[in-house]
Amino acid sequence: MKICLVLGLVAVAAFCYADARRSPKKPDFYYFPPSPPCRLVMMAAAALKVDMNMKMIDLMKGEQLTPDFLKINPQHTIPVLTHDGLTISESRAIAAYLANSRPSGEKIYPKDPKKRAMVDQMLYFDMGKLYQRFFDLYPPMMFMGASWDKEKAEKLDEAVKMLEEYLTRNKWAAGNQMTLADISLLASVSTLEAVNYDFSKYPKIMAWSENSKKMIPDYEKVNEGVMVWKTMMDKYKQDHPM
């Protein structure tokens, strides 16, 4: 009888352990809704069906500079993801981690070296050119009252033309299926759309943008923070006629 009881307890413990492994602790995600890098991760999580503990950090109130947050990320930037003792503070690295952590992730972040290289190339293009040139032009205007910078605007136009060219080669940014590269670029392009960037000369981007949005579960809800950019740009235009 005692042996049966012990074996039963062992079986229950083993079941609980296996169940715990099947249901790991959710990652904590520190974010600010309007941030394109944050929305990149949120869209990737939606595509992968990853549930995260959402912890908003209000940049407008300086919450990224509090002692508690600086312990998490000394760079005082968002987004940040913490999970099982790991802390990641770069949006594309976070998205890649989420994809690498799940069998379904290979669909949007392929393991094949050549395919992954193409995805990585476009992730770096977004980070170093498209998003960076948006960031160089618009935030100084909206947050610091800077004037329209023609040279920076031309640099941004150049990056947009590059994206249009890439999309003439494939339906998606890095090949024949949607990947993390498209999600990253969509975070940037949707922000440009919100500030009324004129994409009428770029039909490939316009079609790709619509197709990409349809592929993200609950896109409007996940990406609703983008409308803050529209509000800020409308106010800037009222105060600074262009």
PDB file of C-alpha atoms in Angstrom, residues 2-238:
ATOM      1  CA  LYS A   2       2.799   2.382   0.962  1.00  0.00           C
ATOM      2  CA  ILE A   3       4.659   1.529  -2.226  1.00  0.00           C
ATOM      3  CA  CYS A   4       1.574   2.366  -4.303  1.00  0.00           C
ATOM      4  CA  LEU A   5       1.170   5.647  -2.451  1.00  0.00           C
ATOM      5  CA  VAL A   6       4.798   6.597  -3.046  1.00  0.00           C
ATOM      6  CA  LEU A   7       4.575   5.673  -6.706  1.00  0.00           C
ATOM      7  CA  GLY A   8       1.408   7.722  -6.984  1.00  0.00           C
ATOM      8  CA  LEU A   9       3.057  10.763  -5.440  1.00  0.00           C
ATOM      9  CA  VAL A  10       6.043  10.376  -7.757  1.00  0.00           C
ATOM     10  CA  ALA A  11       3.712  10.213 -10.755  1.00  0.00           C
ATOM     11  CA  VAL A  12       1.874  13.354  -9.637  1.00  0.00           C
ATOM     12  CA  ALA A  13       5.161  15.193  -9.089  1.00  0.00           C
ATOM     13  CA  ALA A  14       6.397  14.139 -12.516  1.00  0.00           C
ATOM     14  CA  PHE A  15       3.159  15.333 -14.116  1.00  0.00           C
ATOM     15  CA  CYS A  16       3.377  18.692 -12.356  1.00  0.00           C
ATOM     16  CA  TYR A  17       7.015  19.096 -13.421  1.00  0.00           C
ATOM     17  CA  ALA A  18       6.158  18.274 -17.030  1.00  0.00           C
ATOM     18  CA  ASP A  19       3.207  20.660 -16.918  1.00  0.00           C
ATOM     19  CA  ALA A  20       5.464  23.415 -15.545  1.00  0.00           C
ATOM     20  CA  ARG A  21       7.871  22.847 -18.423  1.00  0.00           C
ATOM     21  CA  ARG A  22       4.993  23.099 -20.880  1.00  0.00           C
ATOM     22  CA  SER A  23       3.842  26.360 -19.283  1.00  0.00           C
ATOM     23  CA  PRO A  24       6.984  28.429 -18.667  1.00  0.00           C
ATOM     24  CA  LYS A  25       6.836  31.774 -16.976  1.00  0.00           C
ATOM     25  CA  LYS A  26       5.679  34.526 -19.304  1.00  0.00           C
ATOM     26  CA  PRO A  27       8.309  37.096 -20.276  1.00  0.00           C
ATOM     27  CA  ASP A  28       8.030  40.601 -18.859  1.00  0.00           C
ATOM     28  CA  PHE A  29       7.945  43.246 -21.576  1.00  0.00           C
ATOM     29  CA  TYR A  30       8.724  46.886 -20.770  1.00  0.00           C
ATOM     30  CA  TYR A  31       7.351  49.159 -23.452  1.00  0.00           C
ATOM     31  CA  PHE A  32       5.917  52.535 -24.473  1.00  0.00           C
ATOM     32  CA  PRO A  33       2.980  52.182 -26.901  1.00  0.00           C
ATOM     33  CA  PRO A  34       3.987  54.816 -29.521  1.00  0.00           C
ATOM     34  CA  SER A  35       7.545  53.478 -29.844  1.00  0.00           C
ATOM     35  CA  PRO A  36       8.154  51.797 -33.232  1.00  0.00           C
ATOM     36  CA  PRO A  37      10.705  49.353 -31.739  1.00  0.00           C
ATOM     37  CA  CYS A  38       8.201  48.390 -29.040  1.00  0.00           C
ATOM     38  CA  ARG A  39       5.461  47.893 -31.597  1.00  0.00           C
ATOM     39  CA  LEU A  40       7.846  45.748 -33.634  1.00  0.00           C
ATOM     40  CA  VAL A  41       8.163  43.331 -30.703  1.00  0.00           C
ATOM     41  CA  MET A  42       4.443  43.429 -29.966  1.00  0.00           C
ATOM     42  CA  MET A  43       3.616  42.562 -33.576  1.00  0.00           C
ATOM     43  CA  ALA A  44       6.177  39.748 -33.568  1.00  0.00           C
ATOM     44  CA  ALA A  45       4.695  38.401 -30.332  1.00  0.00           C
ATOM     45  CA  ALA A  46       1.216  38.546 -31.861  1.00  0.00           C
ATOM     46  CA  ALA A  47       2.386  36.670 -34.954  1.00  0.00           C
ATOM     47  CA  LEU A  48       4.018  34.015 -32.744  1.00  0.00           C
ATOM     48  CA  LYS A  49       1.102  33.918 -30.281  1.00  0.00           C
ATOM     49  CA  VAL A  50       3.415  34.778 -27.384  1.00  0.00           C
ATOM     50  CA  ASP A  51       1.723  36.061 -24.247  1.00  0.00           C
ATOM     51  CA  MET A  52       3.779  38.638 -22.331  1.00  0.00           C
ATOM     52  CA  ASN A  53       3.391  40.519 -19.069  1.00  0.00           C
ATOM     53  CA  MET A  54       3.035  44.074 -20.358  1.00  0.00           C
ATOM     54  CA  LYS A  55       4.757  46.704 -18.214  1.00  0.00           C
ATOM     55  CA  MET A  56       4.381  50.223 -19.587  1.00  0.00           C
ATOM     56  CA  ILE A  57       7.217  52.690 -19.092  1.00  0.00           C
ATOM     57  CA  ASP A  58       6.033  56.250 -19.745  1.00  0.00           C
ATOM     58  CA  LEU A  59       8.925  58.018 -21.452  1.00  0.00           C
ATOM     59  CA  MET A  60       7.111  61.341 -21.246  1.00  0.00           C
ATOM     60  CA  LYS A  61       7.228  61.087 -17.451  1.00  0.00           C
ATOM     61  CA  GLY A  62      10.852  59.953 -17.400  1.00  0.00           C
ATOM     62  CA  GLU A  63      10.039  56.541 -15.949  1.00  0.00           C
ATOM     63  CA  GLN A  64      12.957  55.065 -17.901  1.00  0.00           C
ATOM     64  CA  LEU A  65      15.291  57.029 -15.609  1.00  0.00           C
ATOM     65  CA  THR A  66      14.031  55.685 -12.287  1.00  0.00           C
ATOM     66  CA  PRO A  67      16.480  53.668 -10.158  1.00  0.00           C
ATOM     67  CA  ASP A  68      14.308  50.557 -10.455  1.00  0.00           C
ATOM     68  CA  PHE A  69      14.281  50.665 -14.251  1.00  0.00           C
ATOM     69  CA  LEU A  70      17.988  51.477 -14.488  1.00  0.00           C
ATOM     70  CA  LYS A  71      18.667  48.245 -12.612  1.00  0.00           C
ATOM     71  CA  ILE A  72      16.908  46.439 -15.443  1.00  0.00           C
ATOM     72  CA  ASN A  73      18.452  48.438 -18.277  1.00  0.00           C
ATOM     73  CA  PRO A  74      21.339  50.843 -17.577  1.00  0.00           C
ATOM     74  CA  GLN A  75      20.887  52.231 -21.114  1.00  0.00           C
ATOM     75  CA  HIS A  76      17.502  53.631 -19.955  1.00  0.00           C
ATOM     76  CA  THR A  77      15.872  52.663 -23.252  1.00  0.00           C
ATOM     77  CA  ILE A  78      12.847  50.650 -24.230  1.00  0.00           C
ATOM     78  CA  PRO A  79      11.852  48.044 -25.209  1.00  0.00           C
ATOM     79  CA  VAL A  80      13.252  45.564 -22.717  1.00  0.00           C
ATOM     80  CA  LEU A  81      12.317  41.924 -22.273  1.00  0.00           C
ATOM     81  CA  THR A  82      13.206  39.846 -19.223  1.00  0.00           C
ATOM     82  CA  HIS A  83      12.690  36.083 -19.163  1.00  0.00           C
ATOM     83  CA  ASP A  84      14.180  33.316 -17.027  1.00  0.00           C
ATOM     84  CA  GLY A  85      17.083  35.475 -15.870  1.00  0.00           C
ATOM     85  CA  LEU A  86      17.728  36.900 -19.345  1.00  0.00           C
ATOM     86  CA  THR A  87      17.468  40.621 -20.124  1.00  0.00           C
ATOM     87  CA  ILE A  88      17.396  41.868 -23.730  1.00  0.00           C
ATOM     88  CA  SER A  89      17.225  45.566 -24.561  1.00  0.00           C
ATOM     89  CA  GLU A  90      17.176  45.751 -28.378  1.00  0.00           C
ATOM     90  CA  SER A  91      13.921  45.280 -30.247  1.00  0.00           C
ATOM     91  CA  ARG A  92      15.182  43.147 -33.114  1.00  0.00           C
ATOM     92  CA  ALA A  93      17.151  40.940 -30.733  1.00  0.00           C
ATOM     93  CA  ILE A  94      14.005  40.520 -28.621  1.00  0.00           C
ATOM     94  CA  ALA A  95      11.922  39.573 -31.659  1.00  0.00           C
ATOM     95  CA  ALA A  96      14.591  37.106 -32.795  1.00  0.00           C
ATOM     96  CA  TYR A  97      14.716  35.571 -29.306  1.00  0.00           C
ATOM     97  CA  LEU A  98      10.954  35.073 -29.281  1.00  0.00           C
ATOM     98  CA  ALA A  99      11.101  33.435 -32.709  1.00  0.00           C
ATOM     99  CA  ASN A 100      14.076  31.242 -31.805  1.00  0.00           C
ATOM    100  CA  SER A 101      12.338  30.108 -28.614  1.00  0.00           C
ATOM    101  CA  ARG A 102       9.378  28.537 -30.424  1.00  0.00           C
ATOM    102  CA  PRO A 103       9.101  25.858 -33.097  1.00  0.00           C
ATOM    103  CA  SER A 104       6.664  28.057 -35.020  1.00  0.00           C
ATOM    104  CA  GLY A 105       9.241  30.838 -35.060  1.00  0.00           C
ATOM    105  CA  GLU A 106      11.058  29.309 -37.996  1.00  0.00           C
ATOM    106  CA  LYS A 107       8.238  30.468 -40.259  1.00  0.00           C
ATOM    107  CA  ILE A 108       9.141  34.112 -39.697  1.00  0.00           C
ATOM    108  CA  TYR A 109      12.834  33.677 -38.797  1.00  0.00           C
ATOM    109  CA  PRO A 110      14.128  30.766 -40.908  1.00  0.00           C
ATOM    110  CA  LYS A 111      17.050  28.650 -39.723  1.00  0.00           C
ATOM    111  CA  ASP A 112      18.420  28.090 -43.208  1.00  0.00           C
ATOM    112  CA  PRO A 113      21.627  30.210 -43.264  1.00  0.00           C
ATOM    113  CA  LYS A 114      20.941  31.861 -46.621  1.00  0.00           C
ATOM    114  CA  LYS A 115      17.318  32.675 -45.848  1.00  0.00           C
ATOM    115  CA  ARG A 116      18.203  33.971 -42.400  1.00  0.00           C
ATOM    116  CA  ALA A 117      20.968  36.121 -43.855  1.00  0.00           C
ATOM    117  CA  MET A 118      18.416  37.828 -46.096  1.00  0.00           C
ATOM    118  CA  VAL A 119      16.109  38.445 -43.142  1.00  0.00           C
ATOM    119  CA  ASP A 120      18.983  39.814 -41.074  1.00  0.00           C
ATOM    120  CA  GLN A 121      20.059  42.057 -43.946  1.00  0.00           C
ATOM    121  CA  MET A 122      16.640  43.701 -44.036  1.00  0.00           C
ATOM    122  CA  LEU A 123      16.465  43.949 -40.245  1.00  0.00           C
ATOM    123  CA  TYR A 124      19.747  45.858 -40.331  1.00  0.00           C
ATOM    124  CA  PHE A 125      18.540  47.960 -43.261  1.00  0.00           C
ATOM    125  CA  ASP A 126      15.533  49.012 -41.217  1.00  0.00           C
ATOM    126  CA  MET A 127      17.558  49.702 -38.086  1.00  0.00           C
ATOM    127  CA  GLY A 128      20.424  51.523 -39.789  1.00  0.00           C
ATOM    128  CA  LYS A 129      18.677  53.317 -42.623  1.00  0.00           C
ATOM    129  CA  LEU A 130      14.879  53.497 -42.739  1.00  0.00           C
ATOM    130  CA  TYR A 131      14.043  53.779 -39.038  1.00  0.00           C
ATOM    131  CA  GLN A 132      17.208  55.729 -38.247  1.00  0.00           C
ATOM    132  CA  ARG A 133      16.485  58.328 -40.919  1.00  0.00           C
ATOM    133  CA  PHE A 134      12.897  58.668 -39.727  1.00  0.00           C
ATOM    134  CA  PHE A 135      14.236  59.157 -36.206  1.00  0.00           C
ATOM    135  CA  ASP A 136      16.782  61.748 -37.363  1.00  0.00           C
ATOM    136  CA  LEU A 137      14.088  63.856 -39.039  1.00  0.00           C
ATOM    137  CA  TYR A 138      10.810  63.680 -37.126  1.00  0.00           C
ATOM    138  CA  PRO A 139      11.442  63.462 -33.345  1.00  0.00           C
ATOM    139  CA  PRO A 140      13.632  66.618 -33.301  1.00  0.00           C
ATOM    140  CA  MET A 141      10.740  68.494 -34.902  1.00  0.00           C
ATOM    141  CA  MET A 142       8.040  67.103 -32.640  1.00  0.00           C
ATOM    142  CA  PHE A 143       9.873  67.100 -29.331  1.00  0.00           C
ATOM    143  CA  MET A 144      12.336  69.970 -29.713  1.00  0.00           C
ATOM    144  CA  GLY A 145      10.582  72.282 -32.163  1.00  0.00           C
ATOM    145  CA  ALA A 146      13.260  71.906 -34.834  1.00  0.00           C
ATOM    146  CA  SER A 147      12.547  73.164 -38.332  1.00  0.00           C
ATOM    147  CA  TRP A 148      12.007  70.901 -41.326  1.00  0.00           C
ATOM    148  CA  ASP A 149      15.442  69.655 -42.380  1.00  0.00           C
ATOM    149  CA  LYS A 150      15.602  69.305 -46.162  1.00  0.00           C
ATOM    150  CA  GLU A 151      18.829  67.308 -46.124  1.00  0.00           C
ATOM    151  CA  LYS A 152      17.495  64.801 -43.579  1.00  0.00           C
ATOM    152  CA  ALA A 153      14.231  64.555 -45.520  1.00  0.00           C
ATOM    153  CA  GLU A 154      16.168  63.693 -48.679  1.00  0.00           C
ATOM    154  CA  LYS A 155      18.088  61.020 -46.768  1.00  0.00           C
ATOM    155  CA  LEU A 156      14.794  59.512 -45.631  1.00  0.00           C
ATOM    156  CA  ASP A 157      13.438  59.620 -49.194  1.00  0.00           C
ATOM    157  CA  GLU A 158      16.545  57.759 -50.321  1.00  0.00           C
ATOM    158  CA  ALA A 159      15.895  54.963 -47.797  1.00  0.00           C
ATOM    159  CA  VAL A 160      12.238  54.721 -48.836  1.00  0.00           C
ATOM    160  CA  LYS A 161      13.293  54.387 -52.483  1.00  0.00           C
ATOM    161  CA  MET A 162      15.638  51.575 -51.463  1.00  0.00           C
ATOM    162  CA  LEU A 163      12.765  49.723 -49.795  1.00  0.00           C
ATOM    163  CA  GLU A 164      10.620  50.183 -52.915  1.00  0.00           C
ATOM    164  CA  GLU A 165      13.426  48.653 -54.968  1.00  0.00           C
ATOM    165  CA  TYR A 166      13.739  45.663 -52.631  1.00  0.00           C
ATOM    166  CA  LEU A 167      10.000  45.067 -52.921  1.00  0.00           C
ATOM    167  CA  THR A 168      10.180  44.986 -56.724  1.00  0.00           C
ATOM    168  CA  ARG A 169      12.267  41.816 -56.365  1.00  0.00           C
ATOM    169  CA  ASN A 170      10.010  39.885 -53.994  1.00  0.00           C
ATOM    170  CA  LYS A 171       6.511  40.113 -52.571  1.00  0.00           C
ATOM    171  CA  TRP A 172       8.021  40.310 -49.083  1.00  0.00           C
ATOM    172  CA  ALA A 173      11.089  42.118 -47.839  1.00  0.00           C
ATOM    173  CA  ALA A 174      13.353  39.071 -47.598  1.00  0.00           C
ATOM    174  CA  GLY A 175      11.846  36.546 -49.982  1.00  0.00           C
ATOM    175  CA  ASN A 176       8.587  34.828 -50.838  1.00  0.00           C
ATOM    176  CA  GLN A 177       7.091  34.751 -47.339  1.00  0.00           C
ATOM    177  CA  MET A 178       6.535  37.185 -44.504  1.00  0.00           C
ATOM    178  CA  THR A 179       9.358  37.274 -41.948  1.00  0.00           C
ATOM    179  CA  LEU A 180      10.624  39.300 -39.021  1.00  0.00           C
ATOM    180  CA  ALA A 181      12.086  41.689 -41.578  1.00  0.00           C
ATOM    181  CA  ASP A 182       8.597  42.649 -42.729  1.00  0.00           C
ATOM    182  CA  ILE A 183       7.398  43.105 -39.155  1.00  0.00           C
ATOM    183  CA  SER A 184      10.357  45.349 -38.362  1.00  0.00           C
ATOM    184  CA  LEU A 185       9.869  47.417 -41.498  1.00  0.00           C
ATOM    185  CA  LEU A 186       6.128  47.639 -40.897  1.00  0.00           C
ATOM    186  CA  ALA A 187       6.752  49.267 -37.522  1.00  0.00           C
ATOM    187  CA  SER A 188       8.726  51.977 -39.326  1.00  0.00           C
ATOM    188  CA  VAL A 189       6.452  52.347 -42.348  1.00  0.00           C
ATOM    189  CA  SER A 190       3.272  52.519 -40.245  1.00  0.00           C
ATOM    190  CA  THR A 191       4.862  55.329 -38.257  1.00  0.00           C
ATOM    191  CA  LEU A 192       5.726  57.174 -41.456  1.00  0.00           C
ATOM    192  CA  GLU A 193       2.135  56.698 -42.597  1.00  0.00           C
ATOM    193  CA  ALA A 194       0.943  58.208 -39.314  1.00  0.00           C
ATOM    194  CA  VAL A 195       3.015  61.361 -39.867  1.00  0.00           C
ATOM    195  CA  ASN A 196       1.537  61.630 -43.385  1.00  0.00           C
ATOM    196  CA  TYR A 197       4.627  60.646 -45.347  1.00  0.00           C
ATOM    197  CA  ASP A 198       3.647  60.588 -49.026  1.00  0.00           C
ATOM    198  CA  PHE A 199       3.905  56.996 -50.263  1.00  0.00           C
ATOM    199  CA  SER A 200       1.889  57.637 -53.430  1.00  0.00           C
ATOM    200  CA  LYS A 201       5.060  57.319 -55.526  1.00  0.00           C
ATOM    201  CA  TYR A 202       5.823  53.920 -54.030  1.00  0.00           C
ATOM    202  CA  PRO A 203       3.114  51.439 -55.093  1.00  0.00           C
ATOM    203  CA  LYS A 204       5.101  48.391 -53.997  1.00  0.00           C
ATOM    204  CA  ILE A 205       5.409  49.718 -50.454  1.00  0.00           C
ATOM    205  CA  MET A 206       1.727  50.633 -50.322  1.00  0.00           C
ATOM    206  CA  ALA A 207       0.630  47.146 -51.427  1.00  0.00           C
ATOM    207  CA  TRP A 208       3.153  45.440 -49.143  1.00  0.00           C
ATOM    208  CA  SER A 209       2.028  47.538 -46.172  1.00  0.00           C
ATOM    209  CA  GLU A 210      -1.609  46.516 -46.614  1.00  0.00           C
ATOM    210  CA  ASN A 211      -0.688  42.849 -47.028  1.00  0.00           C
ATOM    211  CA  SER A 212       1.582  42.935 -43.980  1.00  0.00           C
ATOM    212  CA  LYS A 213      -1.083  44.432 -41.739  1.00  0.00           C
ATOM    213  CA  LYS A 214      -3.478  41.628 -42.692  1.00  0.00           C
ATOM    214  CA  MET A 215      -0.917  39.052 -41.555  1.00  0.00           C
ATOM    215  CA  ILE A 216      -0.585  40.421 -38.001  1.00  0.00           C
ATOM    216  CA  PRO A 217      -3.249  39.130 -35.590  1.00  0.00           C
ATOM    217  CA  ASP A 218      -5.172  42.009 -33.992  1.00  0.00           C
ATOM    218  CA  TYR A 219      -3.010  44.485 -35.907  1.00  0.00           C
ATOM    219  CA  GLU A 220      -5.081  47.559 -35.044  1.00  0.00           C
ATOM    220  CA  LYS A 221      -5.063  46.790 -31.324  1.00  0.00           C
ATOM    221  CA  VAL A 222      -1.371  45.872 -31.186  1.00  0.00           C
ATOM    222  CA  ASN A 223      -0.374  48.923 -33.204  1.00  0.00           C
ATOM    223  CA  GLU A 224      -2.800  51.504 -31.797  1.00  0.00           C
ATOM    224  CA  GLY A 225       0.053  53.477 -30.213  1.00  0.00           C
ATOM    225  CA  VAL A 226       1.079  54.639 -33.687  1.00  0.00           C
ATOM    226  CA  MET A 227      -1.762  57.170 -33.646  1.00  0.00           C
ATOM    227  CA  VAL A 228       0.161  59.221 -31.081  1.00  0.00           C
ATOM    228  CA  TRP A 229       2.548  60.115 -33.902  1.00  0.00           C
ATOM    229  CA  LYS A 230      -0.325  61.368 -36.040  1.00  0.00           C
ATOM    230  CA  THR A 231      -1.578  63.562 -33.204  1.00  0.00           C
ATOM    231  CA  MET A 232       1.887  65.004 -32.599  1.00  0.00           C
ATOM    232  CA  MET A 233       2.504  65.650 -36.291  1.00  0.00           C
ATOM    233  CA  ASP A 234      -0.870  67.371 -36.707  1.00  0.00           C
ATOM    234  CA  LYS A 235      -0.043  69.631 -33.775  1.00  0.00           C
ATOM    235  CA  TYR A 236       3.416  70.375 -35.166  1.00  0.00           C
ATOM    236  CA  LYS A 237       1.907  71.434 -38.497  1.00  0.00           C
ATOM    237  CA  GLN A 238      -0.528  73.746 -36.728  1.00  0.00           C
TER     238      GLN A 238
END
